[in-house]
Every structure is written in structure tokens, then in C-alpha cells.
Amino acid sequence: MNTQTSSDVVTAAMPDGEIILLHGGTRQYFSLNETASFVWRLLEAATPAERIREALIESYDITGEAAGDALNELMRELEAWRLICCAETRAS
Amino acid sequence: MSAVNRDLKINHPYSVSYVLCGAGIRLIGDASDPLAAAAWTIEALFPVRFAHVLPLPTFQIGIHSQPEPDVDGETVMAVPGFLAVRTGTGYHLRSGTSWLAVNIREGFASGSLSSCFLTAPLEDRRGLFLMAFLLLFAGSGRYALHASAVAIGGHGVLLAGASGSGKTTVACALIRAGWDYLSDDAILLDQCSGVTRVSALSGPFHLTPNALRHFPELLVGAFTPPSGGKQLIDMSTAWPGRFIREVEPTAILFPEITRAESSRLIPLRPTEVCLGLLATGAGLLADRESMAGQTAIIAELSRSTPGYRLLHGADAHRFPETLADLIGLTLGEKPAGRTHEYANQF
């Protein structure tokens, strides 16, 4: 099952590449840094976790292990704030 | 009250019509006394003007003698004396034993005002109508911010931040230095052809006793008694001819009170501006469509308008022209020929 962005979340893109998220249920605001914004855009496009990991490797010149760790950590944060759902799938 | 009476004779038996922020407000009722009291409250607290021709959208507010219905929904705001519940058709607002049911999609509110409400201090009556207006405007794509707004030379400056951050003090300092004003705590945002404009949604200023000590000239405009809390001030009495209804914002400032002598400005990134505005402008709107609309317009404002932290010092009220020059520089306004040293040059 792919990870999905929560339907309760409203987004706004800022000129510095960051994305602002508003969770309608909790009414909390968040700003995503450049990397998290990069991942968020892919999540919005329903990109599988493995493909996101590959995109991180390509775009940020990091190892597969580092990309997987960073992605898993980010997914846990997003999940904890209820910004994504159905996050059973983890990057390897 | 004369305008109410005039309307009672000319138009509907019990109705009053206004324009507020470019929208029509039609107040109707089934009894003249509650309607007149509601009308007086609205006229005192909001920058309305009487109208016989109402623009679209026009919102209708019905004041009737009717029992409060059972309310089922999500409580989105609960503070002492005030409750807001999101219902299937909109929001149910309750202030004491008075209430208004707001139907956002249809653009009307209807409810009942108790005798206690109609004799309560003016400020205590504000929340019910302010929230009703805020919600009705949100239904037409216009969103409120908890911010002050002042202007000079067609340039608008928003002062945003939490209560106690000094928005009103800075606004009063700038007005004393010759600027115009819109509002000290509630403005309305809307976008047209990619341009964001702000309108005054609140009438009188709210000054603490401490702030009034710095601006004693405003006491002539006080129309509520000092009670230890904030006093409502009719700014047009002290500074006539300086009220403007709308302006295009050119800068957004987030005031913070400091102990420094000189004020200074620190540029903010658009993301910081956006988060700062969202923190002051959101809260009540609970439906996704409204939240998305509000977030979009605030994000666009943040992208297009430079924002700054304003660390305002003692010069804010002692040398208002210094503060005015400092802020004016961010707008491209030339200092008014003075030779102050600014804490931060742009």
C-alpha cells in the first residue's frame, strides 16, 4: 500500500521552495524544508516509497542507505503529525 | 439611532441596511427594540455605512425572538462567554444566552439576542457579530486577519501578531506621525486580478491604560469607561479624516516590544511571513474549503509582500516620526527631512 497525503491537509508553495501545510483536523501549521518539500511533492503524486528513495539519491547525491534512512525518518514525522496516512510501506 | 428610525419608516418595518467592506449587510428583525440595539452595536463597533442600495454579496442577519435549537457539531472555539460550533449548515455561535446560527453557503445568520446581551458592555457584544461577519465573508472568499492596518501615500502596512505584541501602539505612533489608518485588530483580505487588498473590518481602536498614557490625545475619543482593561477609542475624534476603508498592502510587520531605545526591522523569509500570518488569521474556520481559501490568499500575500520583524523600542511613542521614517523606508517613502540615525538601514 502506498503512502498518501492526508485529505485534511491544505498546502501552499512558497518562493524559496518550501511548502506550508495546514492540517484541517488539528488546525496545526507546518513548514517543510527543501528536502521534505521535495518528498511531499512526490507523495502528492502518489509516488511509491522506493521511487522517492531513488529520486532522493539522484537529486541529492547521497547513498541509498542515507536516502532510505532520511525518508523513513521523514515519513515517521509526517505520520506522527497525521499529514500522511497508510504509511505501511517503507523505503528499503 | 436616528438612521434606524428613518429606515424603520422608509423601508421594511424592521430592517437596517449597511455596507461593510464592500458587501451588503441587511439586518432584519421581528421587534424594533432588539433590532435597534443590534444596529447600534454594529454601528459602534464596525466601520459600516448606511445604504439603500446594497452591493452583492449581501448578507442577511435576522434577529428574532426564538428559542435556541439543539446544536450538534464540532466545537471549534470555546472561550469564557463565547462558543462556536461547526454544524451541518455552517456555524452556531453563542455569547452568553444569545446566539446566531450562521449559514455560510447561503450568506445569512439568524438568531436571538437576550436582554442581558443588549445591555452588556459594548466590547462584550463584539465577538458574536465579529465572528458572524468573519464567517459570512469567508463564504464569499474573503478572509479576516487579526492585524492592524495603516497606510501612507497609498502604501498599506499590516501589523500582525498576537495580542500584546504592540500592534496598536505602533499603529498609533504612525498615525500620530501623519499616517492614515484602517483598523487596529481586524482586517479583511481579498484578491482581485492577482492583487491582494485589505479592508477595515473593525471600527474603534482598543487601547490599554498604559497605551493611553503614551497617546493621551486619544482620550477625547474614548466611548467606553476605563475599567482596567482596554478602552474603545473612536479614532476619528482625535485624528479626523484619517480613516481609509481599503488599501493595497506594501509591507507586513510583526511587532515585538523591546526595551531598546531604537526600533529596528529584521527581514523575514516569505515562509516565515506566511506562518506568522496563518498563526494570527486562522482558528475558527474548520471546513476544508474555507481553510484552503484562507491559506491560499495568505500565501499569495506572503509571496508578494515583504515582511519584517519590527522590534519596537521606546522611540515608538516618544519619537513616532523616527519609527515612521524607519518603516517608510521599506515602502520607498522618503524620510520627512529629519536626521535621525536608524538602527537598521535599507
CSV table of C-alpha atoms in Angstrom, one decimal:
chain,number,residue,atom,x,y,z
A,1,MET,CA,0.0,0.0,0.0
A,2,ASN,CA,1.4,3.4,-0.9
A,3,THR,CA,1.6,6.3,1.4
A,4,GLN,CA,-0.9,9.0,0.8
A,5,THR,CA,-1.0,12.7,1.8
A,6,SER,CA,-3.9,13.3,4.1
A,7,SER,CA,-7.0,14.7,2.6
A,8,ASP,CA,-7.3,17.0,5.6
A,9,VAL,CA,-4.1,18.8,4.6
A,10,VAL,CA,-4.0,22.1,2.7
A,11,THR,CA,-0.8,23.2,1.1
A,12,ALA,CA,0.8,26.4,0.0
A,13,ALA,CA,4.1,26.6,-2.0
A,14,MET,CA,6.5,29.4,-1.1
A,15,PRO,CA,9.0,31.0,-3.5
A,16,ASP,CA,12.0,29.7,-1.6
A,17,GLY,CA,10.9,26.1,-2.4
A,18,GLU,CA,9.4,25.4,0.9
A,19,ILE,CA,5.9,24.2,1.4
A,20,ILE,CA,3.5,25.2,4.1
A,21,LEU,CA,1.0,22.6,5.3
A,22,LEU,CA,-2.2,23.2,7.3
A,23,HIS,CA,-3.9,20.2,8.8
A,24,GLY,CA,-7.6,20.9,8.9
A,25,GLY,CA,-8.3,18.4,11.7
A,26,THR,CA,-5.7,19.5,14.2
A,27,ARG,CA,-5.5,23.1,12.8
A,28,GLN,CA,-1.8,23.0,13.0
A,29,TYR,CA,0.6,24.6,10.6
A,30,PHE,CA,3.9,23.2,9.4
A,31,SER,CA,6.6,24.3,7.1
A,32,LEU,CA,8.6,21.7,5.2
A,33,ASN,CA,12.3,22.3,4.4
A,34,GLU,CA,13.6,21.9,0.9
A,35,THR,CA,14.1,18.2,1.1
A,36,ALA,CA,10.8,17.5,2.8
A,37,SER,CA,9.1,19.7,0.2
A,38,PHE,CA,10.7,17.6,-2.5
A,39,VAL,CA,9.4,14.4,-0.9
A,40,TRP,CA,6.0,15.9,-0.3
A,41,ARG,CA,5.5,16.8,-4.0
A,42,LEU,CA,6.3,13.2,-4.8
A,43,LEU,CA,3.9,11.9,-2.2
A,44,GLU,CA,1.2,14.1,-3.6
A,45,ALA,CA,1.8,12.5,-7.0
A,46,ALA,CA,1.3,9.1,-5.3
A,47,THR,CA,4.9,8.1,-5.9
A,48,PRO,CA,5.9,4.8,-4.3
A,49,ALA,CA,8.4,5.0,-1.5
A,50,GLU,CA,11.0,3.1,-3.4
A,51,ARG,CA,10.8,5.6,-6.3
A,52,ILE,CA,11.0,8.5,-3.8
A,53,ARG,CA,14.2,7.0,-2.4
A,54,GLU,CA,15.7,6.7,-5.9
A,55,ALA,CA,14.7,10.3,-6.6
A,56,LEU,CA,16.5,11.4,-3.4
A,57,ILE,CA,19.6,9.6,-4.4
A,58,GLU,CA,19.5,11.2,-7.9
A,59,SER,CA,18.7,14.7,-6.7
A,60,TYR,CA,20.8,15.0,-3.6
A,61,ASP,CA,23.8,12.8,-4.4
A,62,ILE,CA,23.5,10.6,-1.3
A,63,THR,CA,23.9,6.9,-0.8
A,64,GLY,CA,20.9,4.6,-1.0
A,65,GLU,CA,21.2,3.8,2.8
A,66,ALA,CA,21.3,7.5,3.7
A,67,ALA,CA,18.3,8.2,1.4
A,68,GLY,CA,16.3,5.4,2.9
A,69,ASP,CA,17.1,6.4,6.5
A,70,ALA,CA,16.2,10.0,5.8
A,71,LEU,CA,13.0,9.1,4.0
A,72,ASN,CA,11.9,6.7,6.7
A,73,GLU,CA,12.6,9.4,9.4
A,74,LEU,CA,10.6,12.0,7.4
A,75,MET,CA,7.7,9.6,6.9
A,76,ARG,CA,7.5,8.9,10.6
A,77,GLU,CA,7.4,12.6,11.3
A,78,LEU,CA,4.7,13.2,8.7
A,79,GLU,CA,2.7,10.2,10.1
A,80,ALA,CA,3.0,11.4,13.7
A,81,TRP,CA,1.5,14.7,12.7
A,82,ARG,CA,-1.2,12.9,10.7
A,83,LEU,CA,-0.1,14.6,7.5
A,84,ILE,CA,0.1,11.3,5.7
A,85,CYS,CA,-1.7,8.1,6.1
A,86,CYS,CA,-1.4,4.4,5.1
A,87,ALA,CA,2.3,4.6,5.6
A,88,GLU,CA,2.9,0.8,6.0
A,89,THR,CA,5.3,0.8,3.0
A,90,ARG,CA,8.9,1.8,4.0
A,91,ALA,CA,11.8,2.5,1.7
A,92,SER,CA,14.3,-0.2,1.8
B,1,MET,CA,-30.2,55.7,16.3
B,2,SER,CA,-31.9,58.2,14.0
B,3,ALA,CA,-30.9,56.3,10.9
B,4,VAL,CA,-32.5,53.2,12.3
B,5,ASN,CA,-35.7,55.1,12.9
B,6,ARG,CA,-35.6,56.6,9.4
B,7,ASP,CA,-35.1,53.1,8.0
B,8,LEU,CA,-37.9,51.8,10.0
B,9,LYS,CA,-40.3,54.2,8.4
B,10,ILE,CA,-39.0,54.1,4.8
B,11,ASN,CA,-38.1,50.5,4.2
B,12,HIS,CA,-39.0,47.3,5.8
B,13,PRO,CA,-40.9,47.6,9.1
B,14,TYR,CA,-37.8,46.3,11.0
B,15,SER,CA,-34.7,46.4,8.9
B,16,VAL,CA,-31.5,48.4,8.6
B,17,SER,CA,-29.1,48.1,5.6
B,18,TYR,CA,-25.3,48.8,5.6
B,19,VAL,CA,-22.3,48.4,3.5
B,20,LEU,CA,-19.3,46.8,5.3
B,21,CYS,CA,-16.0,46.0,3.4
B,22,GLY,CA,-17.8,46.4,0.1
B,23,ALA,CA,-20.6,43.9,1.0
B,24,GLY,CA,-24.2,44.5,1.9
B,25,ILE,CA,-25.4,43.8,5.4
B,26,ARG,CA,-29.1,43.6,5.9
B,27,LEU,CA,-30.2,43.5,9.5
B,28,ILE,CA,-33.8,42.4,10.0
B,29,GLY,CA,-35.9,41.6,13.0
B,30,ASP,CA,-39.3,40.9,14.3
B,31,ALA,CA,-39.2,43.5,17.1
B,32,SER,CA,-37.9,47.1,16.9
B,33,ASP,CA,-36.0,47.2,20.3
B,34,PRO,CA,-33.7,44.2,19.8
B,35,LEU,CA,-33.1,45.3,16.2
B,36,ALA,CA,-32.3,48.9,17.2
B,37,ALA,CA,-29.9,47.6,19.9
B,38,ALA,CA,-28.2,45.3,17.5
B,39,ALA,CA,-28.0,48.1,15.0
B,40,TRP,CA,-26.4,50.4,17.5
B,41,THR,CA,-23.9,47.7,18.4
B,42,ILE,CA,-22.9,47.1,14.8
B,43,GLU,CA,-22.7,50.8,14.1
B,44,ALA,CA,-20.5,51.4,17.1
B,45,LEU,CA,-18.1,48.5,16.5
B,46,PHE,CA,-17.8,48.2,12.8
B,47,PRO,CA,-17.0,50.7,10.0
B,48,VAL,CA,-20.4,50.3,8.4
B,49,ARG,CA,-22.1,53.0,6.3
B,50,PHE,CA,-25.8,53.2,5.7
B,51,ALA,CA,-27.1,52.1,2.3
B,52,HIS,CA,-30.3,52.0,0.4
B,53,VAL,CA,-28.7,50.2,-2.5
B,54,LEU,CA,-26.9,47.1,-1.4
B,55,PRO,CA,-24.0,45.6,-3.3
B,56,LEU,CA,-23.5,41.9,-3.8
B,57,PRO,CA,-22.9,39.8,-1.9
B,58,THR,CA,-25.4,41.0,0.7
B,59,PHE,CA,-25.5,39.1,3.9
B,60,GLN,CA,-28.7,39.0,5.9
B,61,ILE,CA,-28.7,38.9,9.7
B,62,GLY,CA,-32.0,38.1,11.3
B,63,ILE,CA,-32.7,39.0,15.0
B,64,HIS,CA,-35.8,37.1,16.2
B,65,SER,CA,-37.4,36.0,19.4
B,66,GLN,CA,-36.9,32.3,19.1
B,67,PRO,CA,-35.6,29.5,21.3
B,68,GLU,CA,-32.1,28.3,20.7
B,69,PRO,CA,-32.2,25.0,18.8
B,70,ASP,CA,-30.3,21.9,19.9
B,71,VAL,CA,-26.9,22.1,18.4
B,72,ASP,CA,-25.0,19.1,17.2
B,73,GLY,CA,-21.5,19.5,15.8
B,74,GLU,CA,-17.8,20.1,16.4
B,75,THR,CA,-16.8,22.8,18.9
B,76,VAL,CA,-14.2,24.9,17.1
B,77,MET,CA,-13.9,27.7,19.7
B,78,ALA,CA,-14.7,27.7,23.4
B,79,VAL,CA,-13.6,30.7,25.5
B,80,PRO,CA,-15.2,32.1,28.5
B,81,GLY,CA,-18.5,33.6,27.4
B,82,PHE,CA,-18.3,32.5,23.8
B,83,LEU,CA,-18.8,29.3,21.9
B,84,ALA,CA,-18.6,28.4,18.2
B,85,VAL,CA,-19.8,25.0,17.0
B,86,ARG,CA,-19.5,23.8,13.4
B,87,THR,CA,-22.7,22.3,12.3
B,88,GLY,CA,-24.0,20.7,9.1
B,89,THR,CA,-25.0,24.0,7.6
B,90,GLY,CA,-22.4,26.3,9.0
B,91,TYR,CA,-21.6,27.5,12.5
B,92,HIS,CA,-23.6,28.1,15.7
B,93,LEU,CA,-22.3,31.0,17.7
B,94,ARG,CA,-23.3,31.6,21.3
B,95,SER,CA,-22.4,34.5,23.5
B,96,GLY,CA,-23.9,34.1,27.0
B,97,THR,CA,-27.6,33.3,26.3
B,98,SER,CA,-27.6,35.0,22.9
B,99,TRP,CA,-26.9,33.1,19.7
B,100,LEU,CA,-26.6,33.3,16.0
B,101,ALA,CA,-26.7,30.4,13.5
B,102,VAL,CA,-24.5,31.3,10.5
B,103,ASN,CA,-25.2,29.7,7.2
B,104,ILE,CA,-22.0,30.4,5.2
B,105,ARG,CA,-23.2,29.0,1.9
B,106,GLU,CA,-26.5,30.9,1.8
B,107,GLY,CA,-24.9,34.0,3.3
B,108,PHE,CA,-27.2,34.6,6.2
B,109,ALA,CA,-27.2,34.4,10.0
B,110,SER,CA,-30.3,34.1,12.3
B,111,GLY,CA,-30.6,34.1,16.0
B,112,SER,CA,-31.8,35.7,19.2
B,113,LEU,CA,-30.3,38.3,21.4
B,114,SER,CA,-31.1,38.2,25.1
B,115,SER,CA,-31.8,41.3,27.2
B,116,CYS,CA,-28.5,40.7,29.1
B,117,PHE,CA,-26.6,40.8,25.8
B,118,LEU,CA,-28.2,44.0,24.7
B,119,THR,CA,-27.3,45.8,27.9
B,120,ALA,CA,-23.8,44.3,28.3
B,121,PRO,CA,-20.7,46.4,27.8
B,122,LEU,CA,-20.2,47.1,24.2
B,123,GLU,CA,-16.9,45.2,23.9
B,124,ASP,CA,-18.7,42.0,25.2
B,125,ARG,CA,-21.1,42.2,22.4
B,126,ARG,CA,-18.4,42.4,19.7
B,127,GLY,CA,-17.4,38.7,19.5
B,128,LEU,CA,-20.8,37.5,18.3
B,129,PHE,CA,-21.1,39.9,15.4
B,130,LEU,CA,-17.4,39.9,14.5
B,131,MET,CA,-17.5,36.1,14.2
B,132,ALA,CA,-20.7,36.1,12.2
B,133,PHE,CA,-19.2,38.7,9.8
B,134,LEU,CA,-15.9,36.8,9.6
B,135,LEU,CA,-17.7,33.6,8.7
B,136,LEU,CA,-20.1,35.2,6.2
B,137,PHE,CA,-17.2,36.9,4.4
B,138,ALA,CA,-15.3,33.6,4.4
B,139,GLY,CA,-18.2,32.1,2.5
B,140,SER,CA,-17.6,34.6,-0.3
B,141,GLY,CA,-13.8,34.0,-0.4
B,142,ARG,CA,-12.7,36.9,1.8
B,143,TYR,CA,-10.8,36.1,4.9
B,144,ALA,CA,-10.1,38.0,8.1
B,145,LEU,CA,-6.8,38.6,9.8
B,146,HIS,CA,-6.1,39.6,13.4
B,147,ALA,CA,-4.0,42.6,12.4
B,148,SER,CA,-3.7,46.3,12.4
B,149,ALA,CA,-3.5,48.2,9.1
B,150,VAL,CA,-2.2,51.7,8.5
B,151,ALA,CA,-1.2,53.5,5.3
B,152,ILE,CA,0.7,56.4,3.8
B,153,GLY,CA,0.8,57.6,0.3
B,154,GLY,CA,-1.3,54.7,-0.9
B,155,HIS,CA,1.0,52.2,0.7
B,156,GLY,CA,-0.6,49.9,3.2
B,157,VAL,CA,1.3,48.3,6.1
B,158,LEU,CA,-0.1,45.4,8.0
B,159,LEU,CA,0.9,44.9,11.7
B,160,ALA,CA,0.3,41.3,12.6
B,161,GLY,CA,0.9,39.4,15.8
B,162,ALA,CA,-0.6,38.1,19.0
B,163,SER,CA,-2.4,40.4,21.4
B,164,GLY,CA,0.1,42.3,23.5
B,165,SER,CA,2.8,42.5,20.7
B,166,GLY,CA,2.3,46.2,20.3
B,167,LYS,CA,0.3,46.3,17.1
B,168,THR,CA,-1.9,49.1,18.4
B,169,THR,CA,1.0,51.1,19.9
B,170,VAL,CA,2.9,51.0,16.6
B,171,ALA,CA,-0.3,51.9,14.6
B,172,CYS,CA,-1.0,54.9,16.9
B,173,ALA,CA,2.6,56.0,16.6
B,174,LEU,CA,2.4,56.0,12.9
B,175,ILE,CA,-0.9,57.8,12.9
B,176,ARG,CA,0.5,60.4,15.2
B,177,ALA,CA,3.3,60.8,12.7
B,178,GLY,CA,0.7,61.6,9.9
B,179,TRP,CA,-0.3,58.2,8.6
B,180,ASP,CA,-3.8,57.1,7.8
B,181,TYR,CA,-5.5,54.1,9.5
B,182,LEU,CA,-7.9,51.2,8.7
B,183,SER,CA,-8.2,49.1,11.8
B,184,ASP,CA,-6.2,48.1,14.9
B,185,ASP,CA,-7.2,44.5,15.1
B,186,ALA,CA,-9.4,43.1,12.3
B,187,ILE,CA,-8.9,43.4,8.6
B,188,LEU,CA,-10.3,41.5,5.7
B,189,LEU,CA,-8.2,40.2,2.8
B,190,ASP,CA,-9.4,39.6,-0.7
B,191,GLN,CA,-7.8,39.1,-4.1
B,192,CYS,CA,-8.8,40.6,-7.4
B,193,SER,CA,-6.8,40.0,-10.6
B,194,GLY,CA,-3.8,38.8,-8.5
B,195,VAL,CA,-3.8,41.9,-6.3
B,196,THR,CA,-4.4,41.5,-2.6
B,197,ARG,CA,-6.3,44.2,-0.9
B,198,VAL,CA,-7.2,44.7,2.7
B,199,SER,CA,-10.3,46.3,4.1
B,200,ALA,CA,-11.1,47.6,7.6
B,201,LEU,CA,-13.3,45.2,9.4
B,202,SER,CA,-13.2,46.7,12.9
B,203,GLY,CA,-14.1,50.3,13.9
B,204,PRO,CA,-12.8,51.6,17.2
B,205,PHE,CA,-9.2,51.0,18.4
B,206,HIS,CA,-8.6,49.1,21.6
B,207,LEU,CA,-6.1,50.7,23.9
B,208,THR,CA,-4.8,49.6,27.3
B,209,PRO,CA,-4.4,52.2,30.0
B,210,ASN,CA,-0.7,52.0,29.5
B,211,ALA,CA,-1.0,52.7,25.8
B,212,LEU,CA,-3.4,55.6,26.5
B,213,ARG,CA,-0.7,57.1,28.7
B,214,HIS,CA,1.5,57.3,25.7
B,215,PHE,CA,-1.2,58.7,23.5
B,216,PRO,CA,-3.3,60.9,25.8
B,217,GLU,CA,-4.7,62.8,22.8
B,218,LEU,CA,-6.9,59.8,22.1
B,219,LEU,CA,-8.8,60.1,25.4
B,220,VAL,CA,-11.2,62.5,23.7
B,221,GLY,CA,-12.3,59.6,21.5
B,222,ALA,CA,-13.0,57.2,24.4
B,223,PHE,CA,-16.5,56.0,24.3
B,224,THR,CA,-16.3,53.2,26.9
B,225,PRO,CA,-15.4,53.9,30.5
B,226,PRO,CA,-12.0,52.9,31.9
B,227,SER,CA,-12.3,49.6,33.6
B,228,GLY,CA,-8.7,48.4,33.9
B,229,GLY,CA,-9.0,46.6,30.6
B,230,LYS,CA,-8.9,48.0,27.1
B,231,GLN,CA,-10.9,51.1,26.2
B,232,LEU,CA,-12.6,51.6,22.9
B,233,ILE,CA,-11.4,54.7,21.1
B,234,ASP,CA,-13.1,56.5,18.3
B,235,MET,CA,-10.0,57.5,16.3
B,236,SER,CA,-11.9,59.9,14.1
B,237,THR,CA,-12.4,62.2,17.2
B,238,ALA,CA,-8.8,62.6,17.9
B,239,TRP,CA,-7.5,62.3,14.3
B,240,PRO,CA,-10.4,63.2,12.0
B,241,GLY,CA,-10.2,62.5,8.3
B,242,ARG,CA,-7.6,59.8,8.6
B,243,PHE,CA,-9.7,56.7,8.2
B,244,ILE,CA,-9.5,54.8,4.9
B,245,ARG,CA,-11.5,51.8,4.1
B,246,GLU,CA,-9.1,49.8,2.0
B,247,VAL,CA,-5.6,49.7,0.7
B,248,GLU,CA,-3.1,47.5,-1.1
B,249,PRO,CA,-0.5,46.2,1.4
B,250,THR,CA,3.1,47.0,0.7
B,251,ALA,CA,4.7,45.6,3.8
B,252,ILE,CA,3.9,43.3,6.6
B,253,LEU,CA,5.4,43.9,10.0
B,254,PHE,CA,5.3,41.6,13.1
B,255,PRO,CA,5.9,44.0,16.1
B,256,GLU,CA,7.7,42.8,19.2
B,257,ILE,CA,8.1,45.1,22.2
B,258,THR,CA,11.8,45.5,23.2
B,259,ARG,CA,13.5,47.6,25.9
B,260,ALA,CA,15.8,49.2,23.4
B,261,GLU,CA,15.7,52.9,22.7
B,262,SER,CA,15.6,52.5,18.9
B,263,SER,CA,13.3,50.4,16.8
B,264,ARG,CA,14.7,48.2,14.1
B,265,LEU,CA,13.4,45.9,11.3
B,266,ILE,CA,14.6,42.4,10.5
B,267,PRO,CA,13.6,41.0,7.1
B,268,LEU,CA,11.7,37.7,7.1
B,269,ARG,CA,11.5,35.0,4.5
B,270,PRO,CA,8.2,34.6,2.8
B,271,THR,CA,7.7,31.3,4.6
B,272,GLU,CA,8.1,33.0,7.9
B,273,VAL,CA,5.7,35.7,6.9
B,274,CYS,CA,3.1,33.1,5.8
B,275,LEU,CA,3.4,31.1,9.0
B,276,GLY,CA,3.2,34.3,11.1
B,277,LEU,CA,0.0,35.4,9.3
B,278,LEU,CA,-1.6,32.0,9.4
B,279,ALA,CA,-0.9,31.9,13.2
B,280,THR,CA,-2.9,35.1,13.6
B,281,GLY,CA,-5.5,34.6,11.0
B,282,ALA,CA,-6.8,31.1,11.4
B,283,GLY,CA,-8.5,29.1,14.1
B,284,LEU,CA,-12.2,29.4,13.6
B,285,LEU,CA,-12.6,28.2,10.0
B,286,ALA,CA,-13.0,24.5,10.2
B,287,ASP,CA,-14.2,23.4,6.7
B,288,ARG,CA,-11.6,22.4,4.3
B,289,GLU,CA,-12.7,24.7,1.5
B,290,SER,CA,-12.5,27.8,3.7
B,291,MET,CA,-9.2,26.8,5.1
B,292,ALA,CA,-7.8,26.2,1.7
B,293,GLY,CA,-9.0,29.6,0.5
B,294,GLN,CA,-7.7,31.4,3.5
B,295,THR,CA,-4.3,29.6,3.2
B,296,ALA,CA,-4.1,30.4,-0.5
B,297,ILE,CA,-4.7,34.1,-0.1
B,298,ILE,CA,-2.3,34.4,2.9
B,299,ALA,CA,0.4,32.5,1.0
B,300,GLU,CA,-0.1,34.8,-2.0
B,301,LEU,CA,0.2,37.9,0.2
B,302,SER,CA,3.3,36.4,1.8
B,303,ARG,CA,4.9,35.7,-1.6
B,304,SER,CA,4.2,39.2,-2.9
B,305,THR,CA,4.7,41.4,0.1
B,306,PRO,CA,7.9,41.8,2.1
B,307,GLY,CA,7.7,41.1,5.8
B,308,TYR,CA,9.8,42.2,8.7
B,309,ARG,CA,10.0,41.7,12.4
B,310,LEU,CA,9.6,45.1,14.0
B,311,LEU,CA,11.5,45.3,17.3
B,312,HIS,CA,10.0,48.5,18.5
B,313,GLY,CA,11.6,50.4,21.3
B,314,ALA,CA,10.9,53.5,23.3
B,315,ASP,CA,11.0,55.6,20.2
B,316,ALA,CA,7.7,54.1,19.0
B,317,HIS,CA,5.7,56.6,21.2
B,318,ARG,CA,8.4,59.1,22.1
B,319,PHE,CA,9.6,59.8,18.5
B,320,PRO,CA,6.9,58.5,16.3
B,321,GLU,CA,8.4,60.2,13.3
B,322,THR,CA,11.5,58.2,13.7
B,323,LEU,CA,9.5,55.0,13.6
B,324,ALA,CA,7.5,56.3,10.7
B,325,ASP,CA,10.7,57.1,8.7
B,326,LEU,CA,12.1,53.7,9.5
B,327,ILE,CA,9.0,51.9,8.2
B,328,GLY,CA,8.6,54.3,5.4
B,329,LEU,CA,12.0,53.4,4.0
B,330,THR,CA,10.7,49.8,3.4
B,331,LEU,CA,7.9,51.3,1.3
B,332,GLY,CA,10.2,53.5,-0.7
B,333,GLU,CA,8.9,56.6,1.1
B,334,LYS,CA,11.5,59.3,1.6
B,335,PRO,CA,12.1,60.3,5.2
B,336,ALA,CA,10.5,63.6,6.1
B,337,GLY,CA,13.7,65.6,6.1
B,338,ARG,CA,14.8,64.5,9.6
B,339,THR,CA,18.3,63.4,10.5
B,340,HIS,CA,17.8,60.5,12.9
B,341,GLU,CA,20.2,57.6,12.9
B,342,TYR,CA,18.3,54.5,12.1
B,343,ALA,CA,19.1,51.3,13.9
B,344,ASN,CA,18.7,49.5,10.6
B,345,GLN,CA,19.2,51.0,7.2
B,346,PHE,CA,17.8,49.6,4.0
